[in-house]
Tab-separated table of C-alpha atoms and ligand atoms in Angstrom:
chain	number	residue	atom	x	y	z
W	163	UNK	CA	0.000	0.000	0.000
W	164	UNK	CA	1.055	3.552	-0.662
W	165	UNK	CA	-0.094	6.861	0.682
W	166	UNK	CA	-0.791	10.255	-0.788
W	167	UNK	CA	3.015	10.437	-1.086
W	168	UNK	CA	3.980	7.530	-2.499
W	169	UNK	CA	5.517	6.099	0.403
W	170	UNK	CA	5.541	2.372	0.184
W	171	UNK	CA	3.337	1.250	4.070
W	172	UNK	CA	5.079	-2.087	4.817
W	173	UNK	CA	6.245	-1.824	8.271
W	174	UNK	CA	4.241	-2.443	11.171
W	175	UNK	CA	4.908	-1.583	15.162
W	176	UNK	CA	3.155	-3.167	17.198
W	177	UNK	CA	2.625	-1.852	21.134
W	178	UNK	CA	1.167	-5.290	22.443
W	179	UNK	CA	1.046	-3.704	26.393
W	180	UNK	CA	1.415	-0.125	28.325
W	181	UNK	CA	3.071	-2.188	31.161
W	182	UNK	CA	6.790	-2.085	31.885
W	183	UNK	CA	9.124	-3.602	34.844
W	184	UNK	CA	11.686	-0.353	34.326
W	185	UNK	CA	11.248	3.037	34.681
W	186	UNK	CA	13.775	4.900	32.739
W	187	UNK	CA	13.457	8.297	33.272
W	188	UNK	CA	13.168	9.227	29.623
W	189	UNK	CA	10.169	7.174	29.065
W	190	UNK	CA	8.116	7.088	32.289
W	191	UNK	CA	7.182	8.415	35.687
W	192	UNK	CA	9.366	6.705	38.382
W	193	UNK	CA	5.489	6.142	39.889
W	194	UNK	CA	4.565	4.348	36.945
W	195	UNK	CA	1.285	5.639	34.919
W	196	UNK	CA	-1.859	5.195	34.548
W	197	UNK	CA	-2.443	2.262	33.069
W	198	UNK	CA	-5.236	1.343	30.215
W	199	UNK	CA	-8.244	-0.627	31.062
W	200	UNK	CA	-7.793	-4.321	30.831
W	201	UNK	CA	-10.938	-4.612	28.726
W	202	UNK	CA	-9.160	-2.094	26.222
W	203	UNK	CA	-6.241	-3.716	25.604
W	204	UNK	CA	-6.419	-5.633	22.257
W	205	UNK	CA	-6.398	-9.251	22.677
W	206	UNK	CA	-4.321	-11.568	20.538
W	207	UNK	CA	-7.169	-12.713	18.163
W	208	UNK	CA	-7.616	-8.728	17.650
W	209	UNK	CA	-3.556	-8.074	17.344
W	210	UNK	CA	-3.021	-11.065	14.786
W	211	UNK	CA	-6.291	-10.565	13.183
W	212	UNK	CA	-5.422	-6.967	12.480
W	213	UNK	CA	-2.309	-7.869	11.654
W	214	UNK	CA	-3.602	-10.435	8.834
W	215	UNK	CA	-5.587	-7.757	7.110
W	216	UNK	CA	-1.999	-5.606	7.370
W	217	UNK	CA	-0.332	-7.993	5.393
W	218	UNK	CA	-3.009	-8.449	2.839
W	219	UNK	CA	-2.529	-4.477	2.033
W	220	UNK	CA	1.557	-4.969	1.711
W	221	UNK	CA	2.726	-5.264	5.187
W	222	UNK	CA	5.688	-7.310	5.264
W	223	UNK	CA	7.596	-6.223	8.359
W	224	UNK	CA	6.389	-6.773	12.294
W	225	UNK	CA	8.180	-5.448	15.241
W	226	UNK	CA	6.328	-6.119	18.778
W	227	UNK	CA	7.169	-3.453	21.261
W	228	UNK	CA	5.780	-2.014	24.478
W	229	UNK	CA	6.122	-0.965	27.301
W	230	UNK	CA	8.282	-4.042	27.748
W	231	UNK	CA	6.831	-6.511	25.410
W	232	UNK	CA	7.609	-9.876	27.687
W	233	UNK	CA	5.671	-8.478	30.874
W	234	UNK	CA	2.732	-9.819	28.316
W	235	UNK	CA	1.497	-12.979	29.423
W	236	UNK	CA	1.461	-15.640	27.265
W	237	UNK	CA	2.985	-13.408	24.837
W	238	UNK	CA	5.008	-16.188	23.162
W	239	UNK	CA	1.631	-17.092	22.082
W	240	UNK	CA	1.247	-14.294	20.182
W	241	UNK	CA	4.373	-14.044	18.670
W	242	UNK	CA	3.287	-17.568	16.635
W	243	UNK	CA	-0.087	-16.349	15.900
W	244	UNK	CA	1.525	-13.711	14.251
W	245	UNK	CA	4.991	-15.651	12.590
W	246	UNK	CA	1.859	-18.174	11.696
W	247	UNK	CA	0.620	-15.031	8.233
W	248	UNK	CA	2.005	-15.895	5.300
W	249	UNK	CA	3.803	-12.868	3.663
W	250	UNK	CA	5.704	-11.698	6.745
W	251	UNK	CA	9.738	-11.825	6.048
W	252	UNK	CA	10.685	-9.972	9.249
W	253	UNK	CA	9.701	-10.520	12.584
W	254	UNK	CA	11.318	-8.702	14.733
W	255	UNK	CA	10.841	-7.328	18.953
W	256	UNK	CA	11.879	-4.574	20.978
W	257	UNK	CA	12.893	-5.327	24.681
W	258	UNK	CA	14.907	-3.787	27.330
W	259	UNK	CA	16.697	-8.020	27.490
W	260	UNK	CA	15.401	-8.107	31.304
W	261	UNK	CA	13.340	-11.186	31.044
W	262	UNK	CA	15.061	-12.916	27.439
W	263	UNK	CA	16.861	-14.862	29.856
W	264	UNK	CA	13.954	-16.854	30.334
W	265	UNK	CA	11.907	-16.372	26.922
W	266	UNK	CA	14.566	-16.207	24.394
W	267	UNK	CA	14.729	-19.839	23.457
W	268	UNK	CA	10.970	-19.542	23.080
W	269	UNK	CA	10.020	-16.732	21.105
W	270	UNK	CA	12.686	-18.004	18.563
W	271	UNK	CA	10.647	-21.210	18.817
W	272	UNK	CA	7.545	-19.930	17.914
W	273	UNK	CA	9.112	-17.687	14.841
W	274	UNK	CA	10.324	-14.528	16.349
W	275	UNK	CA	13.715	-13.755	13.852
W	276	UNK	CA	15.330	-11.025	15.639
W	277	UNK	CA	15.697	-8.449	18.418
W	278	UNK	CA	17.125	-5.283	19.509
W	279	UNK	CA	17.893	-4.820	23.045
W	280	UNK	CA	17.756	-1.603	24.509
W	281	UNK	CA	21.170	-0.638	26.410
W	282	UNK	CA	22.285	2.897	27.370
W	283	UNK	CA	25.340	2.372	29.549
W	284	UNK	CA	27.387	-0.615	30.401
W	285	UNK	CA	27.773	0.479	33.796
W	286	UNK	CA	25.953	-1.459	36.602
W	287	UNK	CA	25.348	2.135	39.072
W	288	UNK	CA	24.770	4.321	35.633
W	289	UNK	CA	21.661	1.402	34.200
W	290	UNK	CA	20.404	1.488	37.592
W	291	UNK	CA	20.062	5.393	37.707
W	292	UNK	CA	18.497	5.640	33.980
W	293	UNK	CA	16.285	2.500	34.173
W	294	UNK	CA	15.378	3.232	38.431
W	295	UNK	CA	14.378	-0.551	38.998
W	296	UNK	CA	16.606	-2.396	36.485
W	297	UNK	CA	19.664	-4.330	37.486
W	298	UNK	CA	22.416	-4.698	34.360
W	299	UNK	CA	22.993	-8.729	34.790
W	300	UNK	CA	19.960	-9.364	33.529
W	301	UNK	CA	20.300	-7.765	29.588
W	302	UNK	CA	23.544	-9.350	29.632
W	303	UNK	CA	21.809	-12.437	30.156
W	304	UNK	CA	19.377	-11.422	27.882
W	305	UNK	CA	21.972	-11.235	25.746
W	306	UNK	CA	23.509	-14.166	26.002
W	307	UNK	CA	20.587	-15.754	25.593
W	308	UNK	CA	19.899	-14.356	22.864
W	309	UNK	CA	22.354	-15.253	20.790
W	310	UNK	CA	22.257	-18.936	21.911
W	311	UNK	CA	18.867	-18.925	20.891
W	312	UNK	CA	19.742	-17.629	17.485
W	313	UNK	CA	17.897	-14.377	17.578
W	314	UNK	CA	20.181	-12.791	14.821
W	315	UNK	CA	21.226	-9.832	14.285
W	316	UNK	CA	20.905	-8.550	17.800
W	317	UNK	CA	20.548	-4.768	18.024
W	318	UNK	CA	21.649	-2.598	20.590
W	319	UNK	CA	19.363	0.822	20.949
W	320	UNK	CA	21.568	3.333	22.871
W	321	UNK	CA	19.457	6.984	23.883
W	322	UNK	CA	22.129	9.225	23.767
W	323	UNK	CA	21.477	13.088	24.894
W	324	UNK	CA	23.847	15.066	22.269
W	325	UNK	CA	26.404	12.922	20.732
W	326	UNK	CA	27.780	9.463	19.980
W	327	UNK	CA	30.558	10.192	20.769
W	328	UNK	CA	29.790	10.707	25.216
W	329	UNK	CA	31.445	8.593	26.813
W	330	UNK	CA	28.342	6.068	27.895
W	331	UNK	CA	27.692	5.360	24.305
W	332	UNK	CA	31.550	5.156	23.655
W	333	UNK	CA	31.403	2.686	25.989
W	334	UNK	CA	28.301	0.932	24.700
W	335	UNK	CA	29.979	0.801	21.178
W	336	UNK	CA	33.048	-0.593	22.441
W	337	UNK	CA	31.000	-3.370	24.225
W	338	UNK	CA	28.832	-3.932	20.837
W	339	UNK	CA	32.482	-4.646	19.362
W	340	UNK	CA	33.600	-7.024	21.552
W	341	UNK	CA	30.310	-8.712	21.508
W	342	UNK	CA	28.872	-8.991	17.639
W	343	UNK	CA	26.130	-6.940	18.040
W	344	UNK	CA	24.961	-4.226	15.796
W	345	UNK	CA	24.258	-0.303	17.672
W	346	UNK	CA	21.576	2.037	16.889
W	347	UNK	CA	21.960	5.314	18.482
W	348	UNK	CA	18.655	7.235	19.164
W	349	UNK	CA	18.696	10.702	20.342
W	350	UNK	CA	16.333	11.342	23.213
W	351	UNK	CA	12.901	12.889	21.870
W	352	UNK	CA	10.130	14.949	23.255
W	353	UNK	CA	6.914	13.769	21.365
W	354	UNK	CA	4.944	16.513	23.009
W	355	UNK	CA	7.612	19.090	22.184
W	356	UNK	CA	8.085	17.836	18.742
W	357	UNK	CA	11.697	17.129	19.244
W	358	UNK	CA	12.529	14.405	16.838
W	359	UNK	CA	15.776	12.859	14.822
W	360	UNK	CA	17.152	10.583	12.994
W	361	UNK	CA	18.401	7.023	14.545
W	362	UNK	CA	21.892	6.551	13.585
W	363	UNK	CA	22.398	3.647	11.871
W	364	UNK	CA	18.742	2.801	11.503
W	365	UNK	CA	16.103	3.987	9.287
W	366	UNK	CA	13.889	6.166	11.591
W	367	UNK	CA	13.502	9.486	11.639
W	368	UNK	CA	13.579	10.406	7.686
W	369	UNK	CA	9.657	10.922	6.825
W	370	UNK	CA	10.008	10.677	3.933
W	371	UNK	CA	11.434	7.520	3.683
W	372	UNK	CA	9.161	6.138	6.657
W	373	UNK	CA	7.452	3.239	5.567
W	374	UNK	CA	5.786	2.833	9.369
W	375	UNK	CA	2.155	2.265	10.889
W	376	UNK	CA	2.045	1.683	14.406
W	377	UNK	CA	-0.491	0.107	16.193
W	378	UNK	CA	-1.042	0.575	20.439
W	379	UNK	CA	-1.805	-1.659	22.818
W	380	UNK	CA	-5.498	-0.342	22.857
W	381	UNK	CA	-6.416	-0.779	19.550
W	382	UNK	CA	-4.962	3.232	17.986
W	383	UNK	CA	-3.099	3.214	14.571
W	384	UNK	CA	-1.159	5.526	14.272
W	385	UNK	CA	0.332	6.801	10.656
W	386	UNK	CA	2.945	9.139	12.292
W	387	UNK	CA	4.880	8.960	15.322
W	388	UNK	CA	5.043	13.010	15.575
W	389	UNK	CA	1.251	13.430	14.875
W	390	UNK	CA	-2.041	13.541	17.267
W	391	UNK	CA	-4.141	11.438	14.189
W	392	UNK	CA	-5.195	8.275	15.236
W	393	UNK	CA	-7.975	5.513	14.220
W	394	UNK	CA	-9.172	3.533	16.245
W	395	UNK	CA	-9.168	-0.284	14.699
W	396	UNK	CA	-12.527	-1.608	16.991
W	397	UNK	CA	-14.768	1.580	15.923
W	398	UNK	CA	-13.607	1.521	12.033
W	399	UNK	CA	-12.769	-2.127	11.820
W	400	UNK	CA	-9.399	-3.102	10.768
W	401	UNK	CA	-9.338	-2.574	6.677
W	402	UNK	CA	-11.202	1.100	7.170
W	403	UNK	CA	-8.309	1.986	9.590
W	404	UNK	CA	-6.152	0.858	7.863
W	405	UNK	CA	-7.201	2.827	5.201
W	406	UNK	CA	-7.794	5.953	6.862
W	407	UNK	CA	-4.169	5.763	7.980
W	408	UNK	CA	-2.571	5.350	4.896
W	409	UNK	CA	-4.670	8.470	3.377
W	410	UNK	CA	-4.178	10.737	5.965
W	411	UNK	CA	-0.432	9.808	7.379
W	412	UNK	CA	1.260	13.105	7.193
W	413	UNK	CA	4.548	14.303	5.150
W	414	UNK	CA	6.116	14.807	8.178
W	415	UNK	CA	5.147	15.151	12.048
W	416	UNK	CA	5.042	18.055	14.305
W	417	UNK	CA	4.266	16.554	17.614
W	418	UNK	CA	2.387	13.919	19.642
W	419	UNK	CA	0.468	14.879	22.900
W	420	UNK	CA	-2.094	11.862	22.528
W	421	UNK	CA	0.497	9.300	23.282
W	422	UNK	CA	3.866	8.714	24.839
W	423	UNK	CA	6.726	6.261	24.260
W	424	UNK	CA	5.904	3.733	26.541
W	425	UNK	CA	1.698	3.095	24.620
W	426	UNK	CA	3.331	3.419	21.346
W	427	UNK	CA	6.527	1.985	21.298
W	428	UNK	CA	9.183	4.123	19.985
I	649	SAM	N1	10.563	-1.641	26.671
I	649	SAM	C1	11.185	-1.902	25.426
I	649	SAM	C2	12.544	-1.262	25.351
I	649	SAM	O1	12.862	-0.399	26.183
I	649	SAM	O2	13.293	-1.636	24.447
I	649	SAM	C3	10.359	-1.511	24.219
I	649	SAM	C4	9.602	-0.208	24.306
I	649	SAM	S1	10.607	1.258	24.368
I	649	SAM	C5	9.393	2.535	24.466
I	649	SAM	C6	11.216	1.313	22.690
I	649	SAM	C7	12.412	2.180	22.473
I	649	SAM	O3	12.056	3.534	22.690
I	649	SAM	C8	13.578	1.866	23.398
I	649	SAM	O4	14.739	1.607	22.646
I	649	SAM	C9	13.743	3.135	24.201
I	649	SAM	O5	15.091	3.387	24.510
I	649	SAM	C10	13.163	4.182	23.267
I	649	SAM	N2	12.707	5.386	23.940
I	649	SAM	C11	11.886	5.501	25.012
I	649	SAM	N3	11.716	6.799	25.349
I	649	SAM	C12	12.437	7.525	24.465
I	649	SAM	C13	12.669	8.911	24.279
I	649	SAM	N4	12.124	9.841	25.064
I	649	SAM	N5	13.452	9.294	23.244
I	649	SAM	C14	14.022	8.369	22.425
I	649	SAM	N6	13.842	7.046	22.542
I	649	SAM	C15	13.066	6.620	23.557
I	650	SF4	FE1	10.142	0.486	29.877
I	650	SF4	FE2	11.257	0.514	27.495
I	650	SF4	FE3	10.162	2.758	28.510
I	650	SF4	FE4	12.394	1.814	29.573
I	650	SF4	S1	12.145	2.569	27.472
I	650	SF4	S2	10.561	2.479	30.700
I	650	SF4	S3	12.164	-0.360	29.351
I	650	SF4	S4	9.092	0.925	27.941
């Protein structure tokens, strides 16, 4: 599918929960938030039912995302309902590696290819100040058990404030060296404020190369990160949003102050 500037729509984020065990600082409150209703989060016969009628119109790339995508339960589950659509070449996920430890092996089981793992700072005290609850072991873990589990390429996604070049991403690239993974840096945004960039070494941030839908957790799709528009796949069923999306994503965003990072997924 194209839109009204003959971008090609084949990329799909999907926020599959609002929930996160971490609170880093430039994502959430360290009290949490509010959370959405239980009866409004999408189940996974709406998520990979949506996601069906996605690929029919030309989707061909998934990415699950949160909040932290594994606090899901069962969400293994829907990772095979989903690698289960014909016409999907890249499945992918987006996790801060806390709890791949224990899923890894799985989700590659049930036809997850690939994951980035979010890691600002290699430094045990440094993770524990930006993340407030997380403990660094863990995504190494993560890590490690990510590879085993064949979960290639692995992708690092560092939030840097200015630069790549400050000395916790130095250190983050040095460690993505040693270790055969692949970095992304991402400079911190303000949706609200409309402060947006380009991700170094990935493919975000250029509109008008973006190729992205994104769905949330409670059923929004969202053609532009940057952008308040939003359809809402229960009320106008999943084609018509679909639709609706495509028409009306814009050139380029301004800002977002109907959703955050943490409902929509980055
Ligand atoms: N919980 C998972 C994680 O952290 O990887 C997935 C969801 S998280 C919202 C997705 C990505 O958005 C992460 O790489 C995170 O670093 C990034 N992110 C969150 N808040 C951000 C902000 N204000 N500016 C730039 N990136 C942000
Ligand atoms: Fe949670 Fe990811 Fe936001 Fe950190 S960036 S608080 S891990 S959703």
């Amino acid at each position: 599918m194209f839109d009204r500037f003959n971008r090609k729509l084949n990329y799909l984020r999907i926020s599959v929960t609002d929930r996160c065990n971490l609170r880093c600082t430039y994502c959430m409150p360290e009290e949490g938030i509010k959370l959405f209703r239980h009866e409004d989060i999408l189940s996974f016969d709406e998520i990979a039912g949506f996601t069906k009628v996605a690929v029919a119109n030309g989707v061909t790339k998934v990415r699950l995302t949160g909040g932290e995508p594994l606090v899901r339960k069962g969400v293994t589950t829907l990772v095979r309902m989903i690698s289960d659509i014909k016409g999907i070449d890249d499945l992918s996920m987006t996790t801060n590696g806390t709890l791949l430890k224990q899923y890894a092996k799985e989700l590659r089981n049930s036809g997850l290819h690939r994951v980035n793992i979010s890691l600002d700072t290699v430094d045990p005290e440094k993770f524990k100040a930006v993340t407030r609850l997380g403990n660094i072991n863990d995504v190494f873990e993560g890590i490690n058990a990510a590879k085993s589990a064949g979960l290639y390429p692995i992708k690092i996604n560092c939030v840097i404030k200015e630069s790549k070049d400050e000395e916790e991403a130095k250190a983050v690239t040095r460690f993505c060296k040693e270790n055969d993974l692949e970095i992304r840096y991402i400079h911190q945004m303000d949706l609200v404020m409309g402060h947006f960039s380009v991700v170094d070494g990935g493919t975000g941030g250029n509109c008008s190369l973006c190729n992205r839908l994104r769905l949330t957790s409670n059923g929004k799709l969202k053609p532009c990160l940057f952008s308040n528009i939003e359809f809402d796949i229960r009320d106008f069923g999943f084609e018509e949003a679909i639709k609706r999306a495509a028409e009306l994503k814009p050139r380029c965003g301004s800002k977002n102050e109907t959703g955050a990072f943490y409902n929509i997924g980055g």
